[in-house]
PDB file of C-alpha atoms and ligand atoms in Angstrom:
ATOM      1  CA  MET A 764      89.737  58.768  96.248  1.00 93.00           C
ATOM      2  CA  LYS A 765      86.422  57.274  97.210  1.00 97.00           C
ATOM      3  CA  GLU A 766      83.025  58.583  96.278  1.00 98.00           C
ATOM      4  CA  VAL A 767      81.258  59.638  99.466  1.00 97.00           C
ATOM      5  CA  LEU A 768      78.169  61.566  98.381  1.00 97.00           C
ATOM      6  CA  ARG A 769      76.040  62.375  95.344  1.00 98.00           C
ATOM      7  CA  VAL A 770      73.624  65.308  95.257  1.00 98.00           C
ATOM      8  CA  ILE A 771      71.481  66.715  92.460  1.00 98.00           C
ATOM      9  CA  THR A 772      70.487  70.370  92.451  1.00 98.00           C
ATOM     10  CA  ASN A 773      67.691  71.760  90.283  1.00 98.00           C
ATOM     11  CA  ASN A 774      68.650  75.429  90.165  1.00 98.00           C
ATOM     12  CA  GLU A 775      71.341  77.880  91.235  1.00 98.00           C
ATOM     13  CA  ARG A 776      69.664  78.574  94.555  1.00 98.00           C
ATOM     14  CA  GLU A 777      69.867  74.911  95.515  1.00 98.00           C
ATOM     15  CA  THR A 778      73.536  74.833  94.529  1.00 98.00           C
ATOM     16  CA  ARG A 779      74.228  77.829  96.759  1.00 98.00           C
ATOM     17  CA  GLY A 780      72.343  76.101  99.556  1.00 98.00           C
ATOM     18  CA  LEU A 781      74.478  72.995  99.108  1.00 98.00           C
ATOM     19  CA  GLY A 782      77.647  75.111  99.246  1.00 98.00           C
ATOM     20  CA  GLU A 783      76.415  76.813 102.395  1.00 98.00           C
ATOM     21  CA  PHE A 784      75.642  73.488 104.084  1.00 98.00           C
ATOM     22  CA  PHE A 785      79.010  72.038 103.103  1.00 98.00           C
ATOM     23  CA  ALA A 786      80.877  75.091 104.456  1.00 98.00           C
ATOM     24  CA  LYS A 787      79.375  74.526 107.886  1.00 97.00           C
ATOM     25  CA  GLU A 788      80.700  70.957 107.829  1.00 96.00           C
ATOM     26  CA  VAL A 789      84.123  72.174 106.738  1.00 97.00           C
ATOM     27  CA  LEU A 790      84.320  74.611 109.671  1.00 95.00           C
ATOM     28  CA  ASP A 791      84.216  71.571 111.949  1.00 92.00           C
ATOM     29  CA  PHE A 792      87.088  69.798 110.175  1.00 89.00           C
ATOM     30  CA  SER A 793      90.287  69.726 112.132  1.00 87.00           C
ATOM     31  CA  SER A 794      93.501  69.118 110.313  1.00 90.00           C
ATOM     32  CA  ALA A 795      97.192  69.750 110.846  1.00 95.00           C
ATOM     33  CA  LYS A 796      97.437  71.379 107.426  1.00 97.00           C
ATOM     34  CA  ALA A 797      95.185  73.482 105.217  1.00 98.00           C
ATOM     35  CA  THR A 798      91.784  72.150 104.212  1.00 98.00           C
ATOM     36  CA  VAL A 799      91.697  71.775 100.427  1.00 98.00           C
ATOM     37  CA  ILE A 800      88.532  71.575  98.353  1.00 98.00           C
ATOM     38  CA  GLY A 801      88.953  71.059  94.624  1.00 98.00           C
ATOM     39  CA  LEU A 802      86.088  71.618  92.202  1.00 98.00           C
ATOM     40  CA  GLU A 803      85.979  70.089  88.749  1.00 98.00           C
ATOM     41  CA  GLY A 804      83.404  70.702  86.064  1.00 98.00           C
ATOM     42  CA  ASP A 805      82.974  72.452  82.729  1.00 97.00           C
ATOM     43  CA  LEU A 806      82.401  76.151  82.212  1.00 95.00           C
ATOM     44  CA  GLY A 807      78.955  77.009  83.582  1.00 96.00           C
ATOM     45  CA  ALA A 808      78.733  73.828  85.663  1.00 98.00           C
ATOM     46  CA  GLY A 809      78.170  75.849  88.835  1.00 98.00           C
ATOM     47  CA  LYS A 810      81.571  75.945  90.542  1.00 97.00           C
ATOM     48  CA  THR A 811      81.339  79.654  91.323  1.00 95.00           C
ATOM     49  CA  ALA A 812      77.681  79.366  92.367  1.00 97.00           C
ATOM     50  CA  PHE A 813      78.722  76.672  94.846  1.00 98.00           C
ATOM     51  CA  ALA A 814      81.628  78.877  95.992  1.00 97.00           C
ATOM     52  CA  LYS A 815      79.232  81.764  96.664  1.00 96.00           C
ATOM     53  CA  GLY A 816      77.070  79.574  98.889  1.00 98.00           C
ATOM     54  CA  PHE A 817      80.190  78.191 100.531  1.00 98.00           C
ATOM     55  CA  ALA A 818      81.423  81.695 101.395  1.00 97.00           C
ATOM     56  CA  ARG A 819      78.033  82.552 102.828  1.00 97.00           C
ATOM     57  CA  GLY A 820      78.150  79.406 104.963  1.00 98.00           C
ATOM     58  CA  LEU A 821      81.463  80.615 106.358  1.00 98.00           C
ATOM     59  CA  GLY A 822      79.752  83.879 107.288  1.00 97.00           C
ATOM     60  CA  ILE A 823      81.517  85.970 104.644  1.00 97.00           C
ATOM     61  CA  GLN A 824      79.454  89.023 103.676  1.00 91.00           C
ATOM     62  CA  GLU A 825      81.557  90.369 100.823  1.00 87.00           C
ATOM     63  CA  GLU A 826      80.279  89.875  97.328  1.00 81.00           C
ATOM     64  CA  MET A 827      81.819  86.816  95.717  1.00 76.00           C
ATOM     65  CA  LYS A 828      82.843  87.078  92.109  1.00 69.00           C
ATOM     66  CA  SER A 829      84.459  84.477  90.002  1.00 63.00           C
ATOM     67  CA  PRO A 830      88.193  85.025  90.355  1.00 59.00           C
ATOM     68  CA  THR A 831      88.705  83.930  86.735  1.00 60.00           C
ATOM     69  CA  PHE A 832      90.736  87.037  85.880  1.00 67.00           C
ATOM     70  CA  ILE A 833      92.733  86.977  89.061  1.00 77.00           C
ATOM     71  CA  LEU A 834      94.233  83.755  90.285  1.00 87.00           C
ATOM     72  CA  MET A 835      93.106  84.088  93.888  1.00 91.00           C
ATOM     73  CA  ARG A 836      90.907  86.101  96.226  1.00 93.00           C
ATOM     74  CA  ALA A 837      91.373  85.951  99.990  1.00 94.00           C
ATOM     75  CA  PHE A 838      88.702  86.512 102.637  1.00 96.00           C
ATOM     76  CA  ARG A 839      88.858  86.507 106.382  1.00 97.00           C
ATOM     77  CA  VAL A 840      86.325  84.143 107.966  1.00 97.00           C
ATOM     78  CA  PRO A 841      84.373  86.212 110.511  1.00 96.00           C
ATOM     79  CA  ARG A 842      84.728  85.167 114.147  1.00 95.00           C
ATOM     80  CA  LYS A 843      87.094  82.310 113.265  1.00 95.00           C
ATOM     81  CA  ASN A 844      90.827  82.328 113.044  1.00 95.00           C
ATOM     82  CA  LYS A 845      90.618  81.133 109.451  1.00 97.00           C
ATOM     83  CA  MET A 846      91.102  82.371 105.898  1.00 97.00           C
ATOM     84  CA  PHE A 847      89.062  81.429 102.854  1.00 97.00           C
ATOM     85  CA  LEU A 848      91.256  81.450  99.746  1.00 97.00           C
ATOM     86  CA  HIS A 849      89.318  81.144  96.503  1.00 95.00           C
ATOM     87  CA  PHE A 850      91.374  80.092  93.469  1.00 95.00           C
ATOM     88  CA  ASP A 851      90.474  79.750  89.815  1.00 93.00           C
ATOM     89  CA  ALA A 852      92.926  77.796  87.689  1.00 94.00           C
ATOM     90  CA  TYR A 853      90.994  78.262  84.436  1.00 92.00           C
ATOM     91  CA  ARG A 854      93.468  80.624  82.811  1.00 90.00           C
ATOM     92  CA  ILE A 855      96.702  79.177  84.047  1.00 91.00           C
ATOM     93  CA  ALA A 856      98.954  77.024  81.890  1.00 90.00           C
ATOM     94  CA  GLY A 857      99.893  74.611  84.648  1.00 90.00           C
ATOM     95  CA  ALA A 858     100.608  73.917  88.279  1.00 94.00           C
ATOM     96  CA  LYS A 859     103.884  75.888  88.096  1.00 94.00           C
ATOM     97  CA  GLU A 860     101.963  79.148  88.250  1.00 93.00           C
ATOM     98  CA  PHE A 861     100.352  78.057  91.509  1.00 93.00           C
ATOM     99  CA  LEU A 862     103.775  77.243  92.942  1.00 95.00           C
ATOM    100  CA  GLN A 863     105.014  80.701  91.915  1.00 93.00           C
ATOM    101  CA  ILE A 864     102.391  82.409  94.069  1.00 90.00           C
ATOM    102  CA  GLY A 865     103.455  80.398  97.101  1.00 93.00           C
ATOM    103  CA  PHE A 866     100.774  77.728  97.065  1.00 96.00           C
ATOM    104  CA  LYS A 867     102.993  75.239  98.943  1.00 97.00           C
ATOM    105  CA  ASN A 868     103.232  77.555 101.950  1.00 97.00           C
ATOM    106  CA  LEU A 869      99.494  78.166 101.956  1.00 97.00           C
ATOM    107  CA  LEU A 870      99.015  74.389 102.154  1.00 98.00           C
ATOM    108  CA  LYS A 871     101.005  74.201 105.386  1.00 97.00           C
ATOM    109  CA  ASP A 872      98.793  76.533 107.389  1.00 97.00           C
ATOM    110  CA  SER A 873      95.901  74.766 109.144  1.00 97.00           C
ATOM    111  CA  ARG A 874      93.986  78.064 109.289  1.00 97.00           C
ATOM    112  CA  ASN A 875      93.580  78.106 105.505  1.00 98.00           C
ATOM    113  CA  ILE A 876      90.584  76.822 103.599  1.00 98.00           C
ATOM    114  CA  LEU A 877      91.769  76.550 100.004  1.00 98.00           C
ATOM    115  CA  PHE A 878      88.958  76.351  97.484  1.00 98.00           C
ATOM    116  CA  VAL A 879      90.111  75.663  93.933  1.00 97.00           C
ATOM    117  CA  GLU A 880      87.992  75.917  90.791  1.00 96.00           C
ATOM    118  CA  TRP A 881      89.355  73.853  87.857  1.00 96.00           C
ATOM    119  CA  ALA A 882      91.311  71.773  90.361  1.00 97.00           C
ATOM    120  CA  ASP A 883      92.019  69.123  87.706  1.00 96.00           C
ATOM    121  CA  LYS A 884      94.499  71.581  86.133  1.00 96.00           C
ATOM    122  CA  VAL A 885      96.633  71.652  89.273  1.00 97.00           C
ATOM    123  CA  ALA A 886      95.849  68.196  90.667  1.00 96.00           C
ATOM    124  CA  SER A 887      99.544  67.257  90.664  1.00 96.00           C
ATOM    125  CA  ILE A 888     100.297  69.703  93.498  1.00 97.00           C
ATOM    126  CA  LEU A 889      97.140  69.226  95.580  1.00 97.00           C
ATOM    127  CA  PRO A 890      97.321  67.022  98.685  1.00 97.00           C
ATOM    128  CA  LYS A 891      95.844  63.540  98.435  1.00 95.00           C
ATOM    129  CA  ASN A 892      93.583  64.124 101.414  1.00 94.00           C
ATOM    130  CA  ARG A 893      91.633  66.908  99.735  1.00 97.00           C
ATOM    131  CA  VAL A 894      87.895  66.881  99.125  1.00 98.00           C
ATOM    132  CA  LYS A 895      87.204  66.602  95.432  1.00 98.00           C
ATOM    133  CA  ILE A 896      83.858  67.711  94.059  1.00 98.00           C
ATOM    134  CA  ARG A 897      82.967  66.855  90.490  1.00 98.00           C
ATOM    135  CA  ILE A 898      80.027  68.791  89.000  1.00 98.00           C
ATOM    136  CA  SER A 899      78.235  67.513  85.915  1.00 98.00           C
ATOM    137  CA  HIS A 900      75.710  69.431  83.873  1.00 98.00           C
ATOM    138  CA  LEU A 901      72.648  67.233  83.469  1.00 98.00           C
ATOM    139  CA  LYS A 902      69.613  68.587  81.624  1.00 94.00           C
ATOM    140  CA  LYS A 903      68.871  72.320  81.684  1.00 96.00           C
ATOM    141  CA  ASP A 904      69.308  73.537  85.269  1.00 98.00           C
ATOM    142  CA  ARG A 905      70.043  70.150  86.823  1.00 98.00           C
ATOM    143  CA  ARG A 906      73.546  69.615  88.136  1.00 98.00           C
ATOM    144  CA  GLU A 907      75.010  66.534  89.754  1.00 98.00           C
ATOM    145  CA  PHE A 908      77.602  66.966  92.518  1.00 99.00           C
ATOM    146  CA  ILE A 909      79.798  64.009  93.385  1.00 98.00           C
ATOM    147  CA  PHE A 910      81.934  64.380  96.499  1.00 98.00           C
ATOM    148  CA  TYR A 911      85.082  62.296  96.908  1.00 98.00           C
ATOM    149  CA  GLY A 912      87.198  62.085 100.020  1.00 95.00           C
TER     150      GLY A 912
HETATM  151  P1  ADP B 270      81.390  77.827  86.710  1.00 53.09           P
HETATM  152  O1  ADP B 270      82.052  78.584  87.816  1.00 53.09           O
HETATM  153  O2  ADP B 270      81.400  76.328  86.904  1.00 53.09           O
HETATM  154  O3  ADP B 270      81.896  78.198  85.347  1.00 53.09           O
HETATM  155  P2  ADP B 270      79.061  79.436  87.378  1.00 53.09           P
HETATM  156  O4  ADP B 270      78.666  79.097  88.766  1.00 53.09           O
HETATM  157  O5  ADP B 270      79.804  80.698  87.149  1.00 53.09           O
HETATM  158  O6  ADP B 270      79.836  78.180  86.720  1.00 53.09           O
HETATM  159  O7  ADP B 270      77.779  79.499  86.459  1.00 53.09           O
HETATM  160  C1  ADP B 270      76.732  78.564  86.502  1.00 53.09           C
HETATM  161  C2  ADP B 270      75.599  79.080  85.633  1.00 53.09           C
HETATM  162  O8  ADP B 270      74.587  78.083  85.504  1.00 53.09           O
HETATM  163  C3  ADP B 270      74.946  80.300  86.238  1.00 53.09           C
HETATM  164  O9  ADP B 270      74.526  81.160  85.194  1.00 53.09           O
HETATM  165  C4  ADP B 270      73.736  79.710  86.960  1.00 53.09           C
HETATM  166  O10 ADP B 270      72.657  80.617  87.090  1.00 53.09           O
HETATM  167  C5  ADP B 270      73.373  78.567  86.032  1.00 53.09           C
HETATM  168  N1  ADP B 270      72.695  77.428  86.699  1.00 53.09           N
HETATM  169  C6  ADP B 270      71.570  76.824  86.291  1.00 53.09           C
HETATM  170  N2  ADP B 270      71.232  75.797  87.067  1.00 53.09           N
HETATM  171  C7  ADP B 270      72.192  75.727  88.032  1.00 53.09           C
HETATM  172  C8  ADP B 270      72.408  74.837  89.131  1.00 53.09           C
HETATM  173  N3  ADP B 270      71.597  73.792  89.415  1.00 53.09           N
HETATM  174  N4  ADP B 270      73.493  75.065  89.896  1.00 53.09           N
HETATM  175  C9  ADP B 270      74.339  76.086  89.619  1.00 53.09           C
HETATM  176  N5  ADP B 270      74.202  76.945  88.590  1.00 53.09           N
HETATM  177  C10 ADP B 270      73.131  76.765  87.796  1.00 53.09           C
HETATM  178 MG1   MG B 271      83.753  79.855  87.916  1.00 53.09          MG
END
């Protein structure tokens, strides 16, 4: 995977804004299979904050919570024939658990936008053509986002 973009945000609001902007780009992607976005970064890096902005960019009104205690939450994308599926692999032991909930079938459907927090834990079953976003905690509220494609 090649690095394509680096962005620094200075607070949570900027991270949400970045997620919102990125979602609008993703809505224009066309692909024969699901669009997969994998986020990597430590606890508190801002993965869920980015996801909240992303959902807003898709036009989703429902409140976004971290799905840490449930493996996946699914949302319909308003006015588009698409689904936003938000995963959190933090608590799982390995990729097997993703396979057990039918992840392979979800990957086949071009209407699905699969957004995975802690993607490094399930990297072995993610498609190579995914977008990978690595978030690093710099000082205090500064976060660096590196996008790979
Ligand atoms: P993760 O899902 O990676 O564990 P969260 O998004 O749940 O992280 O939490 C990030 C925390 O860091 C929140 O409390 C948020 O307010 C705080 N924060 C501070 N600065 C930023 C920033 N630049 N971007 C995102 N979150 C930030
Ligand atoms: Mg989170």
